[in-house]
Amino acid sequence: MRCRIPVISLVLAGVLLCSCSKRTAHKSSLPKEKAEAIALKHSFDDLFERVETIELKTDSAHTIADVNSVRFFPNGDFAIADNAARQLLLFKHSGELIKKVGRSGKGPGEYVRISDLAINARAELLVLDNSLMRVTKFDSTGRYVESYTVVYGSILHPTSDGGFYIYDVVSASSSEGNLIHKYDRKGREEKRFCSVPPRLKVNRIPIAGGGLASNPDRELFVVHASEYKIRKFTERGDSIAAFGRDAPFYTPLEPPVSLSDTGKLNSFTAVSGIFALPPGVIVVVLQRTKPLTRWLEIYDFEGNFLTGSVEVPKGLVAIKAVHNDALYFKESLPFQLNAQRELPNVRLLGYRLRI
């Protein structure tokens, strides 16, 4: 097993980019009136309405320390990964705890550090452990099915045929340079694709962040944490296009940089996530660490910029979960005990576009 460099932990949220700073007249699958409605909105409250609040109800044996990843099953139930408490939990859509899945350890159905979750087309739960370097599969009830040895990665995304992609942040810092590893449903690697320019390798220091998203046509959209550019691929990994824009708040991480360069690491704008939402838009999340600020930027599936520099309200952190046309955030509140000297329950908030 190769030695892995620790990933710099940067909380990232915020914004999408496009390679042209002006809106273009490219063909779009998004209806013209909807595109125009989005383009006229520049604040979070104008763009989004809250459609759901889910309070996670747990017991004393399963107190949630943090929510690292959330994924919804087709019936609305969901799984959360909590690395701080080393637990994987299943919940009803109402927020009632169903059960704990697996346990901390290195055996079958166990985990050490859950990097990401995914739900495949068969409603199976995939768990990426980047300490054990494996993907473990559970059925929708939490029963262990099987596991696969994989590359080190930080992001997991399902394919339409039961396989999965892994976003490998470490290889982006090596001579290999491929971000995405595609596996079939038996866990066999099929292809590697999506390289990044050498300048983004940042002296071999992998930067946490970036993301994958796919639209109903199974086209894949990829962002790298240190570059404000969206790369578009077919499901097989064939390149289609790349787009982004010169956002006024965006500050790239310019090499040379080392772990001791706290000024650079705190002040650059990281691309922390990307999501596909109905009726046909891509939402990119960006974040600056100091001062902690998050933005959203929105494009259509063809790469036409619609609106951007949309600041996310304080206390909301995108959790890379989409369900029933809504993008979900976790509520990040100051540490405060209630009257019974208990921590308040974690809440997940779903927001839908106002169009």
mmCIF file of C-alpha atoms in Angstrom:
data_model
loop_
_atom_site.group_PDB
_atom_site.id
_atom_site.type_symbol
_atom_site.label_atom_id
_atom_site.label_comp_id
_atom_site.label_asym_id
_atom_site.label_seq_id
_atom_site.Cartn_x
_atom_site.Cartn_y
_atom_site.Cartn_z
ATOM 1 C CA MET A 1 0.000 0.000 0.000
ATOM 2 C CA ARG A 2 1.376 3.395 -0.911
ATOM 3 C CA CYS A 3 1.908 6.002 1.742
ATOM 4 C CA ARG A 4 -0.669 8.791 1.507
ATOM 5 C CA ILE A 5 -0.153 12.455 2.255
ATOM 6 C CA PRO A 6 -2.669 13.886 4.759
ATOM 7 C CA VAL A 7 -5.300 16.018 3.079
ATOM 8 C CA ILE A 8 -5.567 19.625 4.165
ATOM 9 C CA SER A 9 -9.000 19.934 5.738
ATOM 10 C CA LEU A 10 -10.686 23.025 4.404
ATOM 11 C CA VAL A 11 -14.385 23.565 4.821
ATOM 12 C CA LEU A 12 -15.467 24.564 1.396
ATOM 13 C CA ALA A 13 -18.684 25.825 0.042
ATOM 14 C CA GLY A 14 -19.880 28.322 -2.357
ATOM 15 C CA VAL A 15 -19.729 28.851 -6.097
ATOM 16 C CA LEU A 16 -19.500 27.609 -9.662
ATOM 17 C CA LEU A 17 -17.383 28.871 -12.512
ATOM 18 C CA CYS A 18 -17.582 29.346 -16.226
ATOM 19 C CA SER A 19 -14.732 29.897 -18.717
ATOM 20 C CA CYS A 20 -16.469 32.915 -20.166
ATOM 21 C CA SER A 21 -17.384 35.870 -17.985
ATOM 22 C CA LYS A 22 -20.279 36.985 -20.208
ATOM 23 C CA ARG A 23 -23.557 35.153 -20.648
ATOM 24 C CA THR A 24 -23.614 33.418 -23.983
ATOM 25 C CA ALA A 25 -26.390 32.536 -26.385
ATOM 26 C CA HIS A 26 -25.463 28.862 -26.546
ATOM 27 C CA LYS A 27 -28.193 26.292 -26.995
ATOM 28 C CA SER A 28 -29.736 25.353 -23.665
ATOM 29 C CA SER A 29 -32.044 22.574 -22.483
ATOM 30 C CA LEU A 30 -33.335 24.978 -19.828
ATOM 31 C CA PRO A 31 -36.539 26.794 -20.898
ATOM 32 C CA LYS A 32 -35.806 30.418 -21.768
ATOM 33 C CA GLU A 33 -38.241 31.857 -19.229
ATOM 34 C CA LYS A 34 -36.686 29.807 -16.417
ATOM 35 C CA ALA A 35 -33.156 30.813 -17.414
ATOM 36 C CA GLU A 36 -34.191 34.468 -17.434
ATOM 37 C CA ALA A 37 -35.896 34.105 -14.048
ATOM 38 C CA ILE A 38 -32.708 32.697 -12.502
ATOM 39 C CA ALA A 39 -30.505 35.328 -14.157
ATOM 40 C CA LEU A 40 -32.485 38.137 -12.508
ATOM 41 C CA LYS A 41 -31.894 36.813 -8.984
ATOM 42 C CA HIS A 42 -28.734 37.499 -7.007
ATOM 43 C CA SER A 43 -29.540 36.657 -3.372
ATOM 44 C CA PHE A 44 -30.010 33.292 -1.698
ATOM 45 C CA ASP A 45 -33.527 34.109 -0.457
ATOM 46 C CA ASP A 46 -34.622 35.271 -3.909
ATOM 47 C CA LEU A 47 -33.280 32.106 -5.531
ATOM 48 C CA PHE A 48 -34.255 29.467 -2.972
ATOM 49 C CA GLU A 49 -37.166 28.672 -0.694
ATOM 50 C CA ARG A 50 -36.924 26.304 2.255
ATOM 51 C CA VAL A 51 -39.197 23.332 1.598
ATOM 52 C CA GLU A 52 -38.172 20.962 4.370
ATOM 53 C CA THR A 53 -36.614 20.788 7.818
ATOM 54 C CA ILE A 54 -35.538 17.374 9.106
ATOM 55 C CA GLU A 55 -34.526 17.133 12.749
ATOM 56 C CA LEU A 56 -32.306 14.116 13.410
ATOM 57 C CA LYS A 57 -33.713 12.386 16.480
ATOM 58 C CA THR A 58 -31.138 10.146 18.121
ATOM 59 C CA ASP A 59 -30.634 8.484 21.486
ATOM 60 C CA SER A 60 -27.803 8.655 24.027
ATOM 61 C CA ALA A 61 -26.023 5.727 22.356
ATOM 62 C CA HIS A 62 -25.950 7.435 18.953
ATOM 63 C CA THR A 63 -25.308 11.108 19.616
ATOM 64 C CA ILE A 64 -24.260 12.846 16.389
ATOM 65 C CA ALA A 65 -20.910 14.600 16.617
ATOM 66 C CA ASP A 66 -20.798 15.793 13.002
ATOM 67 C CA VAL A 67 -22.495 15.162 9.666
ATOM 68 C CA ASN A 68 -19.858 14.469 7.034
ATOM 69 C CA SER A 69 -22.048 13.025 4.294
ATOM 70 C CA VAL A 70 -25.777 12.481 3.680
ATOM 71 C CA ARG A 71 -27.437 10.403 0.947
ATOM 72 C CA PHE A 72 -31.133 9.803 0.320
ATOM 73 C CA PHE A 73 -32.721 6.512 -0.756
ATOM 74 C CA PRO A 74 -35.536 6.677 -3.344
ATOM 75 C CA ASN A 75 -38.188 6.290 -0.602
ATOM 76 C CA GLY A 76 -36.859 9.346 1.248
ATOM 77 C CA ASP A 77 -35.040 7.523 4.042
ATOM 78 C CA PHE A 78 -31.378 8.514 4.276
ATOM 79 C CA ALA A 79 -27.943 7.568 5.595
ATOM 80 C CA ILE A 80 -25.466 9.859 7.322
ATOM 81 C CA ALA A 81 -21.770 9.379 7.975
ATOM 82 C CA ASP A 82 -20.441 10.810 11.234
ATOM 83 C CA ASN A 83 -16.661 10.485 11.276
ATOM 84 C CA ALA A 84 -16.241 12.298 14.580
ATOM 85 C CA ALA A 85 -18.261 9.574 16.331
ATOM 86 C CA ARG A 86 -17.195 6.836 13.873
ATOM 87 C CA GLN A 87 -20.720 5.806 12.990
ATOM 88 C CA LEU A 88 -22.943 5.247 9.983
ATOM 89 C CA LEU A 89 -26.645 5.778 10.717
ATOM 90 C CA LEU A 90 -29.886 5.149 8.844
ATOM 91 C CA PHE A 91 -32.862 7.486 9.367
ATOM 92 C CA LYS A 92 -36.480 7.606 8.301
ATOM 93 C CA HIS A 93 -37.362 10.667 6.252
ATOM 94 C CA SER A 94 -39.081 12.050 9.352
ATOM 95 C CA GLY A 95 -35.727 12.107 11.144
ATOM 96 C CA GLU A 96 -36.370 9.038 13.329
ATOM 97 C CA LEU A 97 -33.296 6.852 13.809
ATOM 98 C CA ILE A 98 -33.668 3.405 12.209
ATOM 99 C CA LYS A 99 -30.361 1.763 13.101
ATOM 100 C CA LYS A 100 -26.606 1.979 13.148
ATOM 101 C CA VAL A 101 -24.953 0.274 10.177
ATOM 102 C CA GLY A 102 -21.727 -1.655 10.705
ATOM 103 C CA ARG A 103 -19.218 -0.480 13.257
ATOM 104 C CA SER A 104 -15.744 0.971 13.663
ATOM 105 C CA GLY A 105 -13.084 -1.540 12.673
ATOM 106 C CA LYS A 106 -11.265 -3.141 9.755
ATOM 107 C CA GLY A 107 -13.369 -6.254 9.153
ATOM 108 C CA PRO A 108 -16.186 -6.869 6.653
ATOM 109 C CA GLY A 109 -18.875 -4.224 7.010
ATOM 110 C CA GLU A 110 -16.663 -2.088 9.251
ATOM 111 C CA TYR A 111 -14.997 1.265 8.660
ATOM 112 C CA VAL A 112 -12.256 3.541 9.993
ATOM 113 C CA ARG A 113 -12.790 6.848 8.188
ATOM 114 C CA ILE A 114 -15.806 7.337 5.919
ATOM 115 C CA SER A 115 -14.912 9.795 3.190
ATOM 116 C CA ASP A 116 -18.220 9.737 1.301
ATOM 117 C CA LEU A 117 -21.466 7.865 0.665
ATOM 118 C CA ALA A 118 -23.448 7.086 -2.473
ATOM 119 C CA ILE A 119 -26.769 5.408 -3.309
ATOM 120 C CA ASN A 120 -26.723 3.436 -6.554
ATOM 121 C CA ALA A 121 -29.558 2.651 -8.982
ATOM 122 C CA ARG A 122 -30.395 -0.482 -6.986
ATOM 123 C CA ALA A 123 -30.898 1.561 -3.807
ATOM 124 C CA GLU A 124 -27.747 0.048 -2.315
ATOM 125 C CA LEU A 125 -25.589 2.118 0.020
ATOM 126 C CA LEU A 126 -21.928 2.502 -0.984
ATOM 127 C CA VAL A 127 -19.418 3.623 1.634
ATOM 128 C CA LEU A 128 -15.983 4.977 0.690
ATOM 129 C CA ASP A 129 -13.376 4.488 3.427
ATOM 130 C CA ASN A 130 -10.194 6.366 2.503
ATOM 131 C CA SER A 131 -8.263 4.924 5.422
ATOM 132 C CA LEU A 132 -8.874 1.282 4.462
ATOM 133 C CA MET A 133 -9.000 2.278 0.756
ATOM 134 C CA ARG A 134 -12.133 0.314 0.021
ATOM 135 C CA VAL A 135 -15.775 0.715 -0.940
ATOM 136 C CA THR A 136 -18.241 -1.304 1.133
ATOM 137 C CA LYS A 137 -21.727 -2.093 -0.154
ATOM 138 C CA PHE A 138 -24.789 -2.429 2.106
ATOM 139 C CA ASP A 139 -28.376 -3.029 1.019
ATOM 140 C CA SER A 140 -31.078 -0.466 1.824
ATOM 141 C CA THR A 141 -31.705 -2.101 5.221
ATOM 142 C CA GLY A 142 -28.046 -1.811 6.231
ATOM 143 C CA ARG A 143 -27.130 -5.459 5.634
ATOM 144 C CA TYR A 144 -23.523 -5.986 4.529
ATOM 145 C CA VAL A 145 -23.206 -7.212 0.918
ATOM 146 C CA GLU A 146 -19.556 -7.011 -0.172
ATOM 147 C CA SER A 147 -16.532 -4.732 -0.399
ATOM 148 C CA TYR A 148 -13.920 -3.714 -2.992
ATOM 149 C CA THR A 149 -10.336 -2.488 -2.760
ATOM 150 C CA VAL A 150 -10.036 0.917 -4.442
ATOM 151 C CA VAL A 151 -7.724 3.908 -4.822
ATOM 152 C CA TYR A 152 -7.478 6.563 -2.148
ATOM 153 C CA GLY A 153 -10.305 9.027 -2.697
ATOM 154 C CA SER A 154 -12.422 11.705 -1.111
ATOM 155 C CA ILE A 155 -15.634 11.648 -3.198
ATOM 156 C CA LEU A 156 -17.861 8.773 -4.314
ATOM 157 C CA HIS A 157 -20.486 8.996 -7.070
ATOM 158 C CA PRO A 158 -22.665 6.240 -8.588
ATOM 159 C CA THR A 159 -22.880 5.297 -12.262
ATOM 160 C CA SER A 160 -26.183 4.293 -13.870
ATOM 161 C CA ASP A 161 -25.214 0.598 -14.151
ATOM 162 C CA GLY A 162 -24.436 -0.049 -10.479
ATOM 163 C CA GLY A 163 -20.783 0.965 -10.629
ATOM 164 C CA PHE A 164 -19.174 4.065 -9.159
ATOM 165 C CA TYR A 165 -16.625 6.825 -9.628
ATOM 166 C CA ILE A 166 -13.980 7.798 -7.100
ATOM 167 C CA TYR A 167 -12.512 11.289 -7.016
ATOM 168 C CA ASP A 168 -8.848 10.744 -6.138
ATOM 169 C CA VAL A 169 -7.362 13.929 -4.698
ATOM 170 C CA VAL A 170 -3.913 12.409 -4.201
ATOM 171 C CA SER A 171 -3.297 11.466 -7.826
ATOM 172 C CA ALA A 172 -3.950 15.086 -8.739
ATOM 173 C CA SER A 173 -0.720 15.813 -6.878
ATOM 174 C CA SER A 174 1.278 13.132 -8.680
ATOM 175 C CA SER A 175 2.654 12.700 -12.169
ATOM 176 C CA GLU A 176 -0.365 10.530 -13.021
ATOM 177 C CA GLY A 177 -2.783 13.417 -12.730
ATOM 178 C CA ASN A 178 -6.099 11.595 -13.190
ATOM 179 C CA LEU A 179 -8.826 12.738 -10.809
ATOM 180 C CA ILE A 180 -11.575 10.244 -11.639
ATOM 181 C CA HIS A 181 -11.422 6.441 -11.405
ATOM 182 C CA LYS A 182 -14.419 4.565 -12.868
ATOM 183 C CA TYR A 183 -15.345 1.143 -11.435
ATOM 184 C CA ASP A 184 -17.955 -1.368 -12.610
ATOM 185 C CA ARG A 185 -20.575 -2.891 -10.286
ATOM 186 C CA LYS A 186 -18.137 -5.669 -9.323
ATOM 187 C CA GLY A 187 -15.562 -3.162 -8.141
ATOM 188 C CA ARG A 188 -13.233 -3.602 -11.127
ATOM 189 C CA GLU A 189 -11.513 -0.460 -12.346
ATOM 190 C CA GLU A 190 -12.515 0.369 -15.930
ATOM 191 C CA LYS A 191 -11.013 3.758 -16.702
ATOM 192 C CA ARG A 192 -9.130 6.777 -15.355
ATOM 193 C CA PHE A 193 -9.786 10.239 -16.709
ATOM 194 C CA CYS A 194 -9.848 13.997 -15.983
ATOM 195 C CA SER A 195 -6.346 15.325 -15.526
ATOM 196 C CA VAL A 196 -5.555 18.798 -14.197
ATOM 197 C CA PRO A 197 -2.873 21.306 -15.219
ATOM 198 C CA PRO A 198 0.487 20.874 -13.452
ATOM 199 C CA ARG A 199 0.109 24.242 -11.714
ATOM 200 C CA LEU A 200 -2.857 22.831 -9.754
ATOM 201 C CA LYS A 201 -0.729 20.136 -8.159
ATOM 202 C CA VAL A 202 0.405 22.740 -5.629
ATOM 203 C CA ASN A 203 3.755 21.164 -4.787
ATOM 204 C CA ARG A 204 2.195 17.723 -4.261
ATOM 205 C CA ILE A 205 -0.097 18.955 -1.471
ATOM 206 C CA PRO A 206 -3.597 17.544 -2.066
ATOM 207 C CA ILE A 207 -6.376 20.026 -1.278
ATOM 208 C CA ALA A 208 -9.700 18.691 0.007
ATOM 209 C CA GLY A 209 -12.778 19.725 -1.930
ATOM 210 C CA GLY A 210 -13.952 19.560 -5.515
ATOM 211 C CA GLY A 211 -16.884 17.416 -6.541
ATOM 212 C CA LEU A 212 -18.850 15.340 -9.032
ATOM 213 C CA ALA A 213 -22.432 15.674 -10.235
ATOM 214 C CA SER A 214 -24.461 14.074 -13.025
ATOM 215 C CA ASN A 215 -27.593 15.175 -14.877
ATOM 216 C CA PRO A 216 -30.504 12.981 -16.091
ATOM 217 C CA ASP A 217 -28.576 12.320 -19.328
ATOM 218 C CA ARG A 218 -25.794 10.852 -17.151
ATOM 219 C CA GLU A 219 -23.325 13.516 -18.224
ATOM 220 C CA LEU A 220 -20.728 14.035 -15.523
ATOM 221 C CA PHE A 221 -19.626 17.447 -14.210
ATOM 222 C CA VAL A 222 -16.316 17.654 -12.318
ATOM 223 C CA VAL A 223 -14.679 20.465 -10.343
ATOM 224 C CA HIS A 224 -11.249 20.541 -8.747
ATOM 225 C CA ALA A 225 -10.776 22.245 -5.378
ATOM 226 C CA SER A 226 -7.997 24.534 -6.626
ATOM 227 C CA GLU A 227 -9.466 25.532 -9.982
ATOM 228 C CA TYR A 228 -12.672 27.383 -10.823
ATOM 229 C CA LYS A 229 -13.499 25.414 -13.932
ATOM 230 C CA ILE A 230 -16.208 22.840 -14.629
ATOM 231 C CA ARG A 231 -15.224 19.891 -16.796
ATOM 232 C CA LYS A 232 -18.023 17.992 -18.522
ATOM 233 C CA PHE A 233 -17.744 14.328 -19.544
ATOM 234 C CA THR A 234 -19.881 11.515 -20.872
ATOM 235 C CA GLU A 235 -20.677 8.758 -18.396
ATOM 236 C CA ARG A 236 -17.840 6.731 -19.979
ATOM 237 C CA GLY A 237 -15.374 9.514 -19.206
ATOM 238 C CA ASP A 238 -15.028 11.087 -22.648
ATOM 239 C CA SER A 239 -14.452 14.845 -22.518
ATOM 240 C CA ILE A 240 -17.271 17.085 -23.789
ATOM 241 C CA ALA A 241 -16.445 20.638 -22.663
ATOM 242 C CA ALA A 242 -14.963 22.867 -19.973
ATOM 243 C CA PHE A 243 -16.412 26.129 -18.747
ATOM 244 C CA GLY A 244 -16.268 28.677 -15.935
ATOM 245 C CA ARG A 245 -15.999 32.419 -15.366
ATOM 246 C CA ASP A 246 -13.855 35.099 -13.723
ATOM 247 C CA ALA A 247 -15.857 35.533 -10.528
ATOM 248 C CA PRO A 248 -15.039 38.805 -8.710
ATOM 249 C CA PHE A 249 -14.536 37.114 -5.330
ATOM 250 C CA TYR A 250 -12.517 34.137 -6.551
ATOM 251 C CA THR A 251 -8.866 33.879 -5.446
ATOM 252 C CA PRO A 252 -6.988 30.797 -6.706
ATOM 253 C CA LEU A 253 -4.347 28.974 -4.709
ATOM 254 C CA GLU A 254 -1.138 29.843 -6.520
ATOM 255 C CA PRO A 255 1.977 27.675 -6.103
ATOM 256 C CA PRO A 256 4.458 27.492 -4.581
ATOM 257 C CA VAL A 257 2.692 26.654 -1.320
ATOM 258 C CA SER A 258 3.472 24.441 1.656
ATOM 259 C CA LEU A 259 1.676 23.282 4.775
ATOM 260 C CA SER A 260 3.145 26.242 6.631
ATOM 261 C CA ASP A 261 1.657 28.801 4.207
ATOM 262 C CA THR A 262 -1.398 29.448 6.382
ATOM 263 C CA GLY A 263 -1.975 32.857 4.821
ATOM 264 C CA LYS A 264 -2.402 31.393 1.339
ATOM 265 C CA LEU A 265 -4.383 28.405 2.560
ATOM 266 C CA ASN A 266 -6.824 30.573 4.517
ATOM 267 C CA SER A 267 -7.361 33.305 1.925
ATOM 268 C CA PHE A 268 -7.804 31.383 -1.321
ATOM 269 C CA THR A 269 -11.290 30.466 -2.580
ATOM 270 C CA ALA A 270 -11.794 26.703 -2.723
ATOM 271 C CA VAL A 271 -14.287 24.997 -5.024
ATOM 272 C CA SER A 272 -16.022 22.730 -2.543
ATOM 273 C CA GLY A 273 -18.915 21.126 -4.360
ATOM 274 C CA ILE A 274 -21.100 20.830 -7.424
ATOM 275 C CA PHE A 275 -24.749 19.747 -7.756
ATOM 276 C CA ALA A 276 -27.272 19.126 -10.532
ATOM 277 C CA LEU A 277 -30.771 20.452 -9.808
ATOM 278 C CA PRO A 278 -34.064 20.498 -11.738
ATOM 279 C CA PRO A 279 -35.134 22.019 -14.018
ATOM 280 C CA GLY A 280 -31.664 21.751 -15.537
ATOM 281 C CA VAL A 281 -29.002 23.718 -13.659
ATOM 282 C CA ILE A 282 -25.586 23.135 -12.154
ATOM 283 C CA VAL A 283 -24.859 24.761 -8.807
ATOM 284 C CA VAL A 284 -21.242 25.231 -7.727
ATOM 285 C CA VAL A 285 -20.249 25.910 -4.127
ATOM 286 C CA LEU A 286 -17.156 27.915 -3.215
ATOM 287 C CA GLN A 287 -15.742 28.958 0.132
ATOM 288 C CA ARG A 288 -13.102 31.165 1.617
ATOM 289 C CA THR A 289 -11.830 30.154 5.055
ATOM 290 C CA LYS A 290 -10.971 33.562 6.512
ATOM 291 C CA PRO A 291 -13.334 35.280 6.798
ATOM 292 C CA LEU A 292 -15.542 32.194 6.464
ATOM 293 C CA THR A 293 -17.741 32.962 3.461
ATOM 294 C CA ARG A 294 -19.604 30.695 1.060
ATOM 295 C CA TRP A 295 -21.039 31.483 -2.368
ATOM 296 C CA LEU A 296 -23.137 29.762 -5.017
ATOM 297 C CA GLU A 297 -22.951 30.157 -8.783
ATOM 298 C CA ILE A 298 -25.416 28.706 -11.248
ATOM 299 C CA TYR A 299 -25.100 27.474 -14.859
ATOM 300 C CA ASP A 300 -27.256 25.449 -17.186
ATOM 301 C CA PHE A 301 -26.139 21.995 -18.326
ATOM 302 C CA GLU A 302 -24.583 23.455 -21.476
ATOM 303 C CA GLY A 303 -22.298 25.752 -19.481
ATOM 304 C CA ASN A 304 -24.161 29.034 -19.907
ATOM 305 C CA PHE A 305 -23.670 31.224 -16.837
ATOM 306 C CA LEU A 306 -26.971 32.265 -15.238
ATOM 307 C CA THR A 307 -26.186 34.002 -11.942
ATOM 308 C CA GLY A 308 -23.451 34.044 -9.324
ATOM 309 C CA SER A 309 -21.781 35.630 -6.301
ATOM 310 C CA VAL A 310 -24.778 34.402 -4.294
ATOM 311 C CA GLU A 311 -23.675 34.430 -0.662
ATOM 312 C CA VAL A 312 -24.894 31.493 1.415
ATOM 313 C CA PRO A 313 -26.476 32.546 4.730
ATOM 314 C CA LYS A 314 -24.285 32.099 7.773
ATOM 315 C CA GLY A 315 -24.947 28.819 9.524
ATOM 316 C CA LEU A 316 -25.705 26.799 6.376
ATOM 317 C CA VAL A 317 -23.239 24.198 5.073
ATOM 318 C CA ALA A 318 -24.004 22.304 1.850
ATOM 319 C CA ILE A 319 -23.885 18.553 2.508
ATOM 320 C CA LYS A 320 -23.824 17.407 -1.134
ATOM 321 C CA ALA A 321 -27.289 15.851 -0.911
ATOM 322 C CA VAL A 322 -30.117 16.347 -3.412
ATOM 323 C CA HIS A 323 -33.585 14.819 -3.030
ATOM 324 C CA ASN A 324 -36.990 15.663 -4.535
ATOM 325 C CA ASP A 325 -35.507 18.624 -6.450
ATOM 326 C CA ALA A 326 -34.098 20.150 -3.239
ATOM 327 C CA LEU A 327 -30.502 20.856 -2.228
ATOM 328 C CA TYR A 328 -29.825 20.061 1.423
ATOM 329 C CA PHE A 329 -27.731 21.926 3.951
ATOM 330 C CA LYS A 330 -26.845 21.115 7.520
ATOM 331 C CA GLU A 331 -27.482 23.781 10.101
ATOM 332 C CA SER A 332 -24.184 24.834 11.656
ATOM 333 C CA LEU A 333 -24.972 26.548 14.956
ATOM 334 C CA PRO A 334 -22.666 27.745 17.753
ATOM 335 C CA PHE A 335 -21.984 25.146 20.432
ATOM 336 C CA GLN A 336 -24.738 25.644 23.023
ATOM 337 C CA LEU A 337 -26.476 23.288 25.474
ATOM 338 C CA ASN A 338 -30.242 23.448 25.918
ATOM 339 C CA ALA A 339 -32.060 23.834 29.246
ATOM 340 C CA GLN A 340 -31.512 20.126 30.000
ATOM 341 C CA ARG A 341 -27.794 20.601 29.297
ATOM 342 C CA GLU A 342 -28.066 18.508 26.156
ATOM 343 C CA LEU A 343 -26.839 19.284 22.673
ATOM 344 C CA PRO A 344 -29.688 20.240 20.313
ATOM 345 C CA ASN A 345 -30.568 17.776 17.547
ATOM 346 C CA VAL A 346 -28.886 18.291 14.189
ATOM 347 C CA ARG A 347 -31.210 19.693 11.511
ATOM 348 C CA LEU A 348 -31.059 19.185 7.751
ATOM 349 C CA LEU A 349 -32.652 21.944 5.668
ATOM 350 C CA GLY A 350 -33.896 21.402 2.105
ATOM 351 C CA TYR A 351 -34.023 24.342 -0.342
ATOM 352 C CA ARG A 352 -35.640 24.394 -3.784
ATOM 353 C CA LEU A 353 -35.184 26.906 -6.606
ATOM 354 C CA ARG A 354 -37.943 29.541 -6.806
ATOM 355 C CA ILE A 355 -38.797 29.129 -10.502
#
